[in-house]
Coordinates of C-alpha atoms in Angstrom, one line a residue:
Chain A
M1 CA 0.0 0.0 0.0
R2 CA 1.4 3.4 -0.9
K3 CA 2.1 5.8 1.8
P4 CA 0.1 9.0 1.7
K5 CA 1.9 11.9 0.1
V6 CA 2.7 14.9 2.3
A7 CA 4.4 18.1 1.1
I8 CA 6.3 20.1 3.7
L9 CA 6.8 23.7 2.7
G10 CA 9.8 25.2 4.4
F11 CA 12.8 23.3 5.8
G12 CA 13.4 25.5 8.9
L13 CA 12.8 24.4 12.4
V14 CA 9.1 23.7 12.2
G15 CA 9.4 21.9 8.8
R16 CA 12.1 19.7 10.3
V17 CA 10.1 18.8 13.4
A18 CA 7.1 18.0 11.2
A19 CA 9.2 15.9 8.8
L20 CA 10.7 13.9 11.7
M21 CA 7.3 13.3 13.2
L22 CA 5.9 12.1 9.8
Q23 CA 8.9 10.4 8.3
D24 CA 7.8 6.8 9.0
Q25 CA 4.2 6.9 7.9
Y26 CA 4.3 9.3 4.9
Q27 CA 6.0 9.8 1.6
L28 CA 7.5 13.3 2.2
S29 CA 8.4 16.0 -0.3
I30 CA 10.2 18.9 1.2
F31 CA 10.3 22.3 -0.5
E32 CA 12.8 24.9 0.6
A33 CA 13.3 28.3 -0.9
A34 CA 17.0 28.4 0.1
Q35 CA 19.6 26.6 -2.0
T36 CA 21.2 24.9 0.9
P37 CA 19.8 22.7 3.6
N38 CA 21.4 24.0 6.8
N39 CA 21.2 27.7 7.2
N40 CA 17.6 28.6 6.6
G41 CA 15.0 30.3 8.8
A42 CA 15.2 31.9 12.2
G43 CA 15.9 28.4 13.7
A44 CA 19.4 28.4 12.2
L45 CA 20.3 31.6 14.1
A46 CA 18.6 31.0 17.4
A47 CA 20.2 30.0 20.7
A48 CA 17.8 27.1 21.0
M49 CA 17.1 27.6 24.6
L50 CA 14.3 25.6 26.3
A51 CA 13.3 28.2 28.9
P52 CA 9.6 28.0 29.6
M53 CA 9.9 29.8 32.9
A54 CA 12.2 32.6 31.8
E55 CA 10.0 33.1 28.8
S56 CA 6.8 33.1 30.9
V57 CA 7.8 36.7 31.8
I58 CA 6.8 37.8 28.3
C59 CA 4.3 35.1 27.2
E60 CA 1.0 33.8 28.5
A61 CA 0.9 31.0 31.0
D62 CA -0.5 28.4 28.6
L63 CA 2.4 28.9 26.1
A64 CA 4.9 28.5 28.9
Q65 CA 3.0 25.3 29.9
M66 CA 3.3 24.2 26.2
G67 CA 7.0 24.8 26.5
V68 CA 7.2 22.4 29.5
E69 CA 5.4 19.8 27.3
A70 CA 7.8 20.4 24.5
M71 CA 10.7 19.7 26.8
T72 CA 9.5 16.2 27.2
L73 CA 9.1 15.8 23.4
W74 CA 12.6 17.0 22.4
P75 CA 14.5 14.0 23.8
K76 CA 12.2 11.6 21.9
L77 CA 12.6 13.5 18.7
L78 CA 16.4 13.7 19.0
A79 CA 16.4 9.9 19.7
T80 CA 15.2 9.3 16.1
L81 CA 18.3 10.9 14.7
S82 CA 21.4 9.0 13.9
M83 CA 23.8 11.8 14.8
P84 CA 24.1 13.0 18.4
V85 CA 22.7 16.5 19.2
M86 CA 23.7 18.2 22.4
Y87 CA 20.6 18.4 24.7
Q88 CA 21.0 19.5 28.2
Q89 CA 18.7 20.3 31.1
V90 CA 20.8 21.9 33.8
G91 CA 18.9 25.2 34.1
T92 CA 19.3 28.8 33.3
L93 CA 21.1 31.3 35.5
I94 CA 19.9 34.9 35.5
V95 CA 22.2 37.7 36.7
A96 CA 22.1 41.4 36.8
H97 CA 24.6 44.1 37.3
Q98 CA 24.1 46.3 40.4
Q99 CA 22.5 49.1 38.4
D100 CA 20.0 46.7 36.8
M101 CA 18.7 45.1 40.0
G102 CA 15.4 46.8 39.5
D103 CA 15.0 44.9 36.2
L104 CA 15.9 41.6 38.0
R105 CA 13.2 42.3 40.6
S106 CA 10.7 43.1 37.9
F107 CA 11.7 39.9 36.0
E108 CA 11.1 37.9 39.1
Q109 CA 7.8 39.5 39.8
R110 CA 6.6 38.6 36.3
L111 CA 7.6 34.9 36.4
K112 CA 4.5 32.8 36.1
P113 CA 4.0 29.7 38.3
L114 CA 4.7 26.6 36.3
A115 CA 4.3 23.0 37.4
G116 CA 7.6 21.3 37.9
H117 CA 9.5 24.6 37.7
Q118 CA 10.8 26.5 40.6
A119 CA 12.8 29.7 40.6
Q120 CA 15.6 29.9 43.2
H121 CA 17.3 33.0 44.6
V122 CA 21.0 32.6 44.4
S123 CA 23.8 34.4 46.2
S124 CA 27.3 35.0 45.0
H125 CA 28.3 31.8 46.7
D126 CA 25.6 29.8 44.8
I127 CA 26.6 31.5 41.6
A128 CA 30.2 30.5 42.1
K129 CA 29.1 26.9 42.6
L130 CA 26.9 26.8 39.5
E131 CA 29.3 28.8 37.3
P132 CA 32.8 28.8 38.8
E133 CA 34.1 31.3 36.2
L134 CA 31.5 33.9 37.3
A135 CA 32.6 33.7 40.9
G136 CA 32.8 37.2 42.4
R137 CA 31.2 38.9 39.4
F138 CA 27.5 39.0 40.6
H139 CA 26.1 39.2 44.1
Q140 CA 22.7 37.8 43.4
G141 CA 20.7 36.2 40.7
I142 CA 17.9 33.7 39.9
Y143 CA 18.3 30.1 39.0
L144 CA 15.7 28.2 37.0
P145 CA 17.0 24.6 37.5
S146 CA 14.6 22.8 35.1
E147 CA 15.3 24.7 32.0
G148 CA 17.4 23.4 29.1
Q149 CA 18.9 24.0 25.7
L150 CA 20.0 22.1 22.6
D151 CA 22.6 22.6 19.8
N152 CA 20.5 24.0 16.9
L153 CA 23.3 23.7 14.3
A154 CA 23.8 20.0 15.2
F155 CA 20.0 19.5 15.1
Y156 CA 19.8 21.1 11.6
K157 CA 22.6 18.9 10.4
A158 CA 21.3 15.7 12.0
S159 CA 17.8 16.2 10.9
F160 CA 18.8 16.7 7.3
E161 CA 21.1 13.6 7.4
Q162 CA 18.3 11.6 8.9
L163 CA 15.7 12.6 6.3
K164 CA 18.1 12.1 3.5
N165 CA 18.3 8.4 4.4
T166 CA 14.5 8.0 4.0
E167 CA 12.4 8.1 0.9
C168 CA 12.0 11.8 1.4
Q169 CA 12.3 14.0 -1.7
F170 CA 14.1 17.4 -1.3
Y171 CA 13.6 20.4 -3.5
F172 CA 16.0 23.2 -2.6
G173 CA 16.1 26.7 -4.2
K174 CA 12.5 26.3 -5.3
S175 CA 9.8 28.8 -4.8
V176 CA 6.4 27.1 -4.3
M177 CA 3.1 27.6 -6.0
L178 CA 0.4 26.4 -3.7
E179 CA -3.0 25.9 -5.5
R180 CA -6.0 23.7 -5.5
N181 CA -7.1 21.4 -8.4
L182 CA -10.7 21.1 -9.5
Q183 CA -11.4 18.5 -6.8
G184 CA -10.2 21.0 -4.2
V185 CA -7.0 19.0 -3.5
A186 CA -4.0 21.1 -2.7
Q187 CA -1.2 21.0 -5.3
V188 CA 2.3 22.2 -4.9
N189 CA 4.0 23.2 -8.2
G190 CA 1.3 21.3 -10.1
E191 CA 1.6 18.0 -8.1
A192 CA -1.3 16.9 -5.9
F193 CA -0.6 15.9 -2.3
D194 CA -2.8 14.2 0.4
W195 CA -1.6 16.8 2.8
V196 CA 0.4 20.0 2.7
I197 CA 2.1 21.3 5.8
D198 CA 3.0 24.9 5.4
C199 CA 5.9 25.7 7.7
R200 CA 7.4 28.6 5.7
G201 CA 7.7 31.1 8.6
I202 CA 8.2 34.6 7.3
G203 CA 8.3 33.1 3.7
A204 CA 4.5 32.7 4.0
K205 CA 4.0 36.4 4.7
H206 CA 2.0 37.0 1.6
Q207 CA -0.5 34.2 2.3
L208 CA -1.0 34.7 6.0
D209 CA -2.8 37.8 7.1
G210 CA -1.2 39.6 9.9
L211 CA 2.1 37.7 9.8
R212 CA 5.0 40.0 10.4
G213 CA 8.8 39.8 10.9
V214 CA 10.5 40.7 14.2
R215 CA 14.1 41.4 13.6
G216 CA 16.6 39.6 15.8
E217 CA 20.4 39.9 15.8
V218 CA 22.8 37.4 17.3
A219 CA 26.5 36.7 17.5
R220 CA 28.1 33.3 17.5
I221 CA 31.5 33.4 19.0
Y222 CA 34.4 31.0 19.8
A223 CA 35.8 31.6 23.3
P224 CA 38.3 29.0 24.3
E225 CA 39.0 30.8 27.6
V226 CA 35.4 30.8 28.8
T227 CA 33.5 27.9 30.3
L228 CA 29.9 28.2 31.1
N229 CA 27.8 25.2 32.1
R230 CA 24.4 26.6 31.1
P231 CA 22.7 29.5 29.4
V232 CA 23.2 32.8 31.3
R233 CA 20.8 35.6 31.0
L234 CA 21.8 39.2 31.7
M235 CA 19.2 41.8 32.6
H236 CA 19.1 44.6 30.1
P237 CA 16.7 47.5 30.1
R238 CA 15.5 46.9 26.6
Y239 CA 15.6 43.2 25.9
P240 CA 16.9 40.0 27.6
I241 CA 20.5 39.3 26.6
Y242 CA 21.5 35.7 26.9
I243 CA 24.8 33.8 26.4
A244 CA 24.1 30.2 25.5
P245 CA 27.1 27.8 25.6
K246 CA 27.3 25.4 22.7
P247 CA 29.7 22.5 22.2
N248 CA 33.4 23.3 21.4
N249 CA 33.5 26.5 23.4
E250 CA 31.1 28.3 21.0
F251 CA 28.6 30.7 22.4
V252 CA 25.4 32.2 21.0
I253 CA 24.9 35.7 22.2
G254 CA 21.5 37.3 21.5
A255 CA 19.2 38.7 20.8
T256 CA 17.9 42.1 19.9
E257 CA 14.2 42.5 19.1
I258 CA 13.2 45.2 16.6
E259 CA 9.8 45.6 15.0
S260 CA 11.2 45.5 11.4
Q261 CA 11.1 43.5 8.3
D262 CA 14.7 44.4 7.5
D263 CA 16.9 41.3 7.5
G264 CA 20.0 43.3 6.4
P265 CA 23.3 43.1 8.3
I266 CA 23.5 43.8 12.0
T267 CA 24.1 47.4 13.1
V268 CA 27.1 48.6 15.0
R269 CA 25.0 49.6 18.0
S270 CA 23.5 46.1 18.3
T271 CA 26.9 44.5 17.9
L272 CA 28.3 46.7 20.6
E273 CA 25.3 46.0 22.9
L274 CA 25.5 42.3 22.5
L275 CA 29.2 41.9 22.7
S276 CA 29.8 44.4 25.5
A277 CA 27.1 42.7 27.5
A278 CA 28.9 39.4 27.1
Y279 CA 32.2 41.0 28.1
T280 CA 30.7 42.4 31.3
V281 CA 29.6 38.9 32.2
H282 CA 33.0 37.4 31.6
S283 CA 36.1 39.2 30.6
G284 CA 37.4 36.1 28.9
F285 CA 35.1 37.0 26.0
A286 CA 37.5 39.8 25.1
E287 CA 39.8 37.4 23.2
A288 CA 36.9 35.4 21.7
R289 CA 36.7 35.0 17.9
V290 CA 33.5 36.2 16.3
M291 CA 32.4 33.3 14.1
A292 CA 29.2 34.9 12.7
I293 CA 27.1 37.8 13.5
S294 CA 23.7 37.6 11.9
A295 CA 20.2 39.1 11.6
G296 CA 17.0 37.2 10.9
L297 CA 13.3 37.7 11.1
R298 CA 11.1 35.8 13.6
P299 CA 7.7 35.1 12.2
A300 CA 5.0 36.5 14.5
F301 CA 1.3 37.4 14.5
S302 CA 0.0 40.4 16.3
D303 CA -0.6 38.4 19.5
N304 CA 2.9 36.9 19.3
R305 CA 1.4 33.4 19.6
P306 CA 1.7 30.4 17.3
H307 CA -1.2 29.9 14.9
I308 CA -2.3 26.6 13.4
E309 CA -4.7 26.9 10.6
T310 CA -6.3 24.1 8.7
D311 CA -7.9 24.7 5.3
G312 CA -9.0 21.5 3.6
N313 CA -5.8 19.4 3.4
V314 CA -3.5 22.3 4.0
I315 CA -2.2 22.8 7.6
S316 CA -0.3 25.9 8.3
I317 CA 1.9 26.2 11.3
N318 CA 3.4 29.7 11.8
G319 CA 4.1 32.6 14.2
L320 CA 6.4 30.9 16.6
Y321 CA 8.0 34.3 17.2
R322 CA 10.9 34.0 19.7
H323 CA 9.7 30.6 20.9
G324 CA 10.7 28.3 18.1
Y325 CA 12.7 25.7 20.0
L326 CA 10.6 26.2 23.1
L327 CA 7.4 25.3 21.4
A328 CA 8.0 23.6 18.1
P329 CA 7.5 19.9 19.0
A330 CA 4.4 20.7 21.1
V331 CA 2.8 23.0 18.4
V332 CA 3.6 20.7 15.5
Q333 CA 2.3 17.7 17.4
Q334 CA -0.9 19.6 18.2
A335 CA -1.2 20.6 14.5
L336 CA -0.7 17.1 13.2
S337 CA -2.3 15.0 15.9
K338 CA -5.9 15.3 14.7
E339 CA -5.4 14.1 11.1
L340 CA -1.9 12.8 10.6
L341 CA -0.4 11.3 13.7
Chain B
M1 CA -12.6 76.7 41.5
R2 CA -10.3 77.1 38.6
E3 CA -11.3 77.7 35.0
D4 CA -11.1 74.5 33.0
K5 CA -8.9 75.3 29.9
P6 CA -8.8 72.7 27.1
F7 CA -5.6 70.7 26.6
T8 CA -3.9 71.9 23.5
I9 CA -0.8 71.0 21.6
Y10 CA 0.2 73.6 19.1
G11 CA -3.3 74.7 18.6
Q12 CA -4.9 71.3 18.4
T13 CA -7.3 70.3 21.3
F14 CA -7.5 66.9 22.9
E15 CA -9.9 65.4 25.4
S16 CA -7.6 62.9 26.9
R17 CA -4.7 64.1 29.0
L18 CA -2.8 60.8 28.8
L19 CA -0.2 60.3 26.1
I20 CA 0.8 56.7 25.6
G21 CA 4.0 55.0 24.3
S22 CA 4.1 52.1 21.9
A23 CA 7.2 50.2 23.1
L24 CA 7.9 47.2 25.4
Y25 CA 4.5 45.5 25.3
P26 CA 4.3 41.7 25.4
S27 CA 2.7 41.7 21.9
P28 CA 1.3 44.2 19.4
Q29 CA -2.1 42.9 20.2
V30 CA -1.7 43.8 23.9
M31 CA -0.3 47.2 22.9
T32 CA -3.4 47.9 20.8
D33 CA -5.7 46.7 23.5
A34 CA -3.9 48.8 26.1
I35 CA -3.9 51.9 23.9
H36 CA -7.7 51.6 23.5
A37 CA -8.2 51.0 27.2
S38 CA -6.2 54.1 28.1
Q39 CA -8.5 56.3 25.9
S40 CA -5.4 58.2 24.9
Q41 CA -5.6 60.2 21.7
I42 CA -1.9 60.5 21.2
V43 CA 0.6 57.7 20.8
T44 CA 4.3 58.2 20.7
V45 CA 6.4 56.1 18.3
S46 CA 10.1 55.6 18.0
L47 CA 11.6 55.4 14.5
R48 CA 14.9 53.7 13.9
R49 CA 16.7 53.4 10.7
Q50 CA 16.1 49.7 10.7
N51 CA 12.4 50.1 10.8
S52 CA 12.0 53.1 8.6
V53 CA 9.5 53.3 5.8
S54 CA 9.0 49.9 4.2
A55 CA 10.8 47.7 6.7
G56 CA 8.6 48.7 9.6
Q57 CA 5.4 49.0 7.6
D58 CA 3.5 46.2 9.4
F59 CA 4.1 47.7 12.8
W60 CA 3.4 51.3 11.6
Q61 CA 0.1 50.0 10.1
L62 CA -0.9 48.7 13.5
I63 CA -0.2 52.1 15.0
K64 CA -2.1 53.9 12.3
D65 CA -5.0 51.5 12.7
T66 CA -5.4 52.7 16.3
G67 CA -6.6 56.0 14.8
L68 CA -4.6 58.0 17.3
T69 CA -2.6 61.1 16.6
V70 CA 1.0 59.9 16.2
L71 CA 3.8 61.8 18.0
P72 CA 7.1 60.5 16.7
N73 CA 10.1 60.8 18.9
T74 CA 13.9 60.9 18.5
A75 CA 14.6 58.3 21.2
G76 CA 18.2 57.0 21.1
C77 CA 19.7 60.1 19.5
H78 CA 22.9 61.5 21.1
S79 CA 23.8 64.5 19.0
V80 CA 22.0 67.4 17.4
K81 CA 22.8 66.1 13.9
E82 CA 21.3 62.6 14.6
A83 CA 18.2 64.2 16.1
V84 CA 17.6 66.6 13.3
T85 CA 18.1 63.8 10.7
L86 CA 15.7 61.5 12.5
A87 CA 13.1 64.2 12.9
N88 CA 13.2 64.7 9.2
M89 CA 12.8 61.0 8.6
C90 CA 9.8 61.0 11.0
R91 CA 8.2 63.9 9.2
E92 CA 8.4 61.9 6.0
V93 CA 7.3 58.6 7.4
F94 CA 4.4 59.8 9.6
A95 CA 3.5 62.9 7.6
T96 CA 3.5 65.1 10.7
D97 CA 5.5 68.1 11.8
W98 CA 5.2 67.2 15.4
I99 CA 8.3 65.8 17.0
K100 CA 9.0 64.8 20.6
L101 CA 12.6 65.8 20.8
E102 CA 14.7 63.5 22.9
L103 CA 18.4 63.9 23.1
I104 CA 20.2 61.6 25.4
G105 CA 23.1 63.1 27.4
D106 CA 23.8 60.1 29.6
E107 CA 23.6 56.7 28.2
Y108 CA 22.8 55.0 31.5
N109 CA 19.9 56.9 33.0
L110 CA 18.9 58.3 29.6
Q111 CA 19.0 61.8 31.0
P112 CA 18.3 64.5 28.4
D113 CA 21.3 66.7 27.3
P114 CA 20.0 70.2 28.0
I115 CA 22.6 72.0 25.9
A116 CA 22.2 69.9 22.8
L117 CA 18.5 70.0 23.3
L118 CA 18.4 73.8 23.0
D119 CA 20.5 73.7 19.8
A120 CA 18.3 71.0 18.2
T121 CA 15.1 72.7 19.2
E122 CA 16.2 76.0 17.6
I123 CA 17.1 74.2 14.3
L124 CA 13.9 72.2 14.2
L125 CA 11.6 75.1 15.0
Q126 CA 13.2 77.1 12.2
D127 CA 12.7 74.2 10.0
G128 CA 8.9 74.3 10.6
F129 CA 8.7 71.5 13.2
K130 CA 6.3 71.7 16.2
V131 CA 8.8 70.7 18.8
L132 CA 7.8 68.9 22.1
P133 CA 11.1 68.8 23.9
Y134 CA 11.7 66.1 26.6
C135 CA 13.8 68.0 29.2
T136 CA 14.9 67.8 32.8
D137 CA 12.9 69.7 35.5
D138 CA 15.3 72.7 35.3
L139 CA 13.4 76.0 35.3
V140 CA 16.0 78.0 33.4
L141 CA 16.2 75.3 30.7
C142 CA 12.4 75.4 30.4
Q143 CA 12.4 79.2 30.2
R144 CA 15.0 79.0 27.4
L145 CA 13.0 76.5 25.5
A146 CA 9.9 78.7 25.9
A147 CA 11.9 81.7 24.6
L148 CA 12.9 79.7 21.5
G149 CA 9.2 79.4 20.7
C150 CA 8.2 76.0 22.1
E151 CA 4.5 75.8 22.9
V152 CA 4.8 72.6 24.8
L153 CA 7.4 71.4 27.3
M154 CA 7.9 67.9 28.7
P155 CA 9.9 67.9 31.8
W156 CA 10.7 64.5 33.3
G157 CA 9.2 63.1 36.5
A158 CA 12.1 60.8 37.0
P159 CA 14.6 59.0 34.6
I160 CA 12.9 57.0 31.8
G161 CA 11.6 53.6 32.9
T162 CA 12.4 54.0 36.6
G163 CA 8.8 54.2 37.8
K164 CA 9.9 56.4 40.6
G165 CA 7.2 59.1 40.2
L166 CA 7.8 62.8 40.6
L167 CA 11.2 63.0 42.2
N168 CA 11.3 66.7 42.5
P169 CA 7.7 68.1 42.9
Y170 CA 9.2 71.5 44.0
N171 CA 11.0 72.0 40.7
L172 CA 7.9 70.8 38.7
A173 CA 5.6 73.2 40.7
M174 CA 8.0 76.0 40.1
I175 CA 8.0 75.4 36.3
R176 CA 4.2 75.3 36.4
Q177 CA 4.0 78.6 38.4
R178 CA 6.5 80.5 36.3
L179 CA 5.2 79.3 32.9
P180 CA 1.5 79.6 33.6
D181 CA 0.3 79.6 29.9
M182 CA 2.7 76.9 28.6
T183 CA 1.3 73.4 27.9
L184 CA 3.3 71.3 30.3
I185 CA 3.4 67.5 30.1
V186 CA 5.2 65.3 32.7
D187 CA 7.1 62.8 30.6
A188 CA 8.9 59.7 31.9
G189 CA 9.5 58.2 35.2
L190 CA 6.0 57.5 36.3
G191 CA 5.2 54.1 37.8
V192 CA 1.7 54.0 39.2
P193 CA -1.5 55.9 38.5
S194 CA -1.1 58.1 41.7
H195 CA 2.0 59.6 40.1
A196 CA 0.0 60.7 37.1
C197 CA -2.8 61.9 39.4
Q198 CA -0.3 64.0 41.4
A199 CA 1.1 65.6 38.2
L200 CA -2.4 66.6 37.1
E201 CA -3.3 67.9 40.6
M202 CA -0.3 70.2 40.4
G203 CA -1.7 71.7 37.3
Y204 CA 0.3 69.9 34.7
D205 CA -1.7 69.6 31.5
A206 CA -1.0 66.0 30.8
V207 CA 1.3 63.1 31.3
L208 CA 3.2 60.9 28.9
L209 CA 4.1 57.3 29.8
N210 CA 5.1 54.0 28.4
S211 CA 6.8 51.5 30.8
A212 CA 4.3 51.9 33.6
I213 CA 1.6 50.5 31.3
A214 CA 3.7 48.2 29.0
G215 CA 5.6 46.7 31.9
A216 CA 2.6 46.1 34.2
G217 CA 1.4 42.6 34.9
C218 CA -1.7 43.4 32.9
P219 CA -1.1 46.4 30.6
V220 CA -4.7 46.7 29.6
K221 CA -6.0 47.1 33.2
M222 CA -3.1 49.4 34.1
A223 CA -4.0 51.6 31.0
R224 CA -7.5 51.9 32.3
A225 CA -6.2 52.8 35.8
F226 CA -4.0 55.6 34.4
N227 CA -7.0 56.9 32.4
H228 CA -9.0 57.2 35.7
A229 CA -6.0 58.7 37.5
V230 CA -5.5 61.4 34.9
Q231 CA -9.2 62.3 35.0
A232 CA -9.2 62.4 38.8
G233 CA -6.1 64.6 38.9
R234 CA -7.4 67.1 36.4
A235 CA -10.8 67.3 38.2
A236 CA -9.0 67.8 41.5
Y237 CA -6.9 70.6 40.0
I238 CA -10.0 72.4 38.6
A239 CA -11.9 71.8 41.9
Q240 CA -9.0 73.4 43.8
A241 CA -7.8 71.5 46.8
M242 CA -8.3 72.9 50.3
P243 CA -5.3 74.6 51.8
E244 CA -3.0 72.4 53.9
K245 CA -3.0 73.2 57.7
D246 CA -0.6 72.3 60.4
V247 CA -3.1 71.6 63.1
A248 CA -6.3 69.5 63.1
A249 CA -9.5 71.3 62.4
P250 CA -12.6 69.2 63.4
S251 CA -15.0 68.5 60.6
T252 CA -17.8 67.9 63.0
P253 CA -18.8 70.9 65.2
T254 CA -18.3 70.0 68.9
M255 CA -20.8 72.5 70.2
G256 CA -23.7 70.7 71.8
M257 CA -21.8 67.5 72.2
P258 CA -21.6 66.0 75.8
F259 CA -18.3 67.0 77.4
W260 CA -17.3 63.4 78.0
H261 CA -17.3 62.9 74.2
Q262 CA -15.2 65.8 73.5
N263 CA -11.7 64.3 74.2

C-alpha cells in the first residue's frame, strides 16, 4: 500500500520537526526556498534555549506550559536521529549588574508559576558553585533549574542527514506555488498531495494575514577561555540578553528585538550592545573570535502566539516568534495529531 | 474653583490628558488593547533606521489602525545632527510636523542633554517643526525652550523607565508657576497611577508614559487605571484643593456634644 503523500513547505525548524514526526508513515516531499539545507530560517540563528519559565515573563501561561510539554518531546525527537545532538537540562542562570537590580526584581515579579519549575534565589556563593568562572562577578541572581537548551546547528545537520536516508524528496532553491485542483485538493507546483504542511515562517507572509517579521540579531563566537555550564541571561533594560554555551567553546549571544522586516546586516549599535554585555559577564570574551554575526526575522502574529490553521488538506503552522525551540514539538504535534499522527 | 482650559498641543485640542507610548508591550495585540483601554488620543512612536519606511510597515500599520494622533520621537539620539536627521525622517514617514525631541546626554539613565536640546530645538523650530522637547525639570532650561518658541514642554518626573514618580515636585511646581500659559506634560519616570494623578493635581496639562503600562502585569488594566487617575487629577486641579494646615480642624462641630465625648 502506498504511503500518503505529504508536502512540507519550508525546511526550517518547524518543517524539520514536522518531517521527523511524519517520516515513517508518509511519503514526504520537502520544498525549501534556500539553496542549501542547513542555514535557513530563524531556527538556524537561534540560541535554541528551552526556557519556559524565563519566557513566561513575556508570554502567556498556557504557552509556557506548552514549553514544558515540548521539553518532554525533544529527547524523543532527538532519539530518532542517527547523529548526536547536544541536549542539556541543567537550568538557566539569570544575573544582573548592580544598576539593573530593578530589572531583575521586575523579571522575578513577572515569572509565572509553572508545574515542575521553581525559581531559586542565588547568592554570589551559589553562583560560584553553578558557574565557577562567574565567581565574584555577581552578588545575586535567579536560578531556574529545570530549563534546558540544545545545539541548533547540530539539530539542523542531523535532521537533514536523517531525512536524506529516508524516501523523502528534497527540492531546494524552489519557490512554491500552492494551488487547489478542480477537486479542491492542494497542489504544490502542479503536483497533488494528500496533505500540505505549510511551515514557511516569514516566507508565507503574503499568504497569511497579519504575519510580520520581528528582527533579531545574534552573534556566534568561539571563546576557548570561557567555560559556562548553562545559558546565562543578563538583565538589560530593553531586551533580555543571553549567552548560551554550545559545544566546542562556542557561544550564542543574543538577541535584539526590533519591529522591522529588515533582515539586512546587524548594526554597530546592536553589535556593541550584545558583545559588551557578554564582556561584562566574563572578561574572557575579550579574546573570543567572532564566528558569525547575523540578523534574521522571527515570524510573528500580532498576539505573538503560534497559529495553526487548517484549510482543507493544508495545515499551516506559523508565528512561533521568539519561541521556536521552546514550542515547536508541542505546536507541531498539536497541529498534526488530529489528522496525521 | 479654577477655570477648565482645554488641553492643546500647538493649537490642536485633545480630550484625553494621557499620552501613551508604543514600546515594550508583550505583543502588538496587547499594545493595541492597552492603547484603546487608556482612551489616549496621542501615541508616541520611535523610529529607527532599521524600521523606517517599508521595513517597519507592518508595525506602523498597527499604530495607524489605532486611529490615534502619532507623535514620533527621536529616542536614542545622542547628537544634534542625529536628532535633526531622525526628525526629518519621522516627518516623511508619519506625515506630521510634530516631534518629541529626545536627546540623550547620559547613556545610563537616559538623562536628556539640555545644551544639545536647545540647539536642536532651535534648528527644528526654524525648520517648521512643532517641537515637544523632553527635558529635565530645570526652570531655566524650560524658560530658554519657551523663549525659542516651544508651545509645549515635557519635563521628566524621573529618569525613563524607573517608575519612581515625581522625584522633585518642587521643581515641577516652580515650572508650572513660572510658565502659567505653557502646555506642560510630565514625561517619563511614572510608575503608578497616583504619580500621574499627582502631576495633574499640580496643574500639569497631561502626562506621557510607556513603561508603567507596558511593563505592568496586565497592561490593559493598568492603562484603564491611568486613564482614571489622569481624570481624577485634572478634576481635583479644577476643583482646587483645600489649603493644607498644620493643626487639626474638626470636621464635625463640637458644640452641643456632651463634654465626656469631647476628648
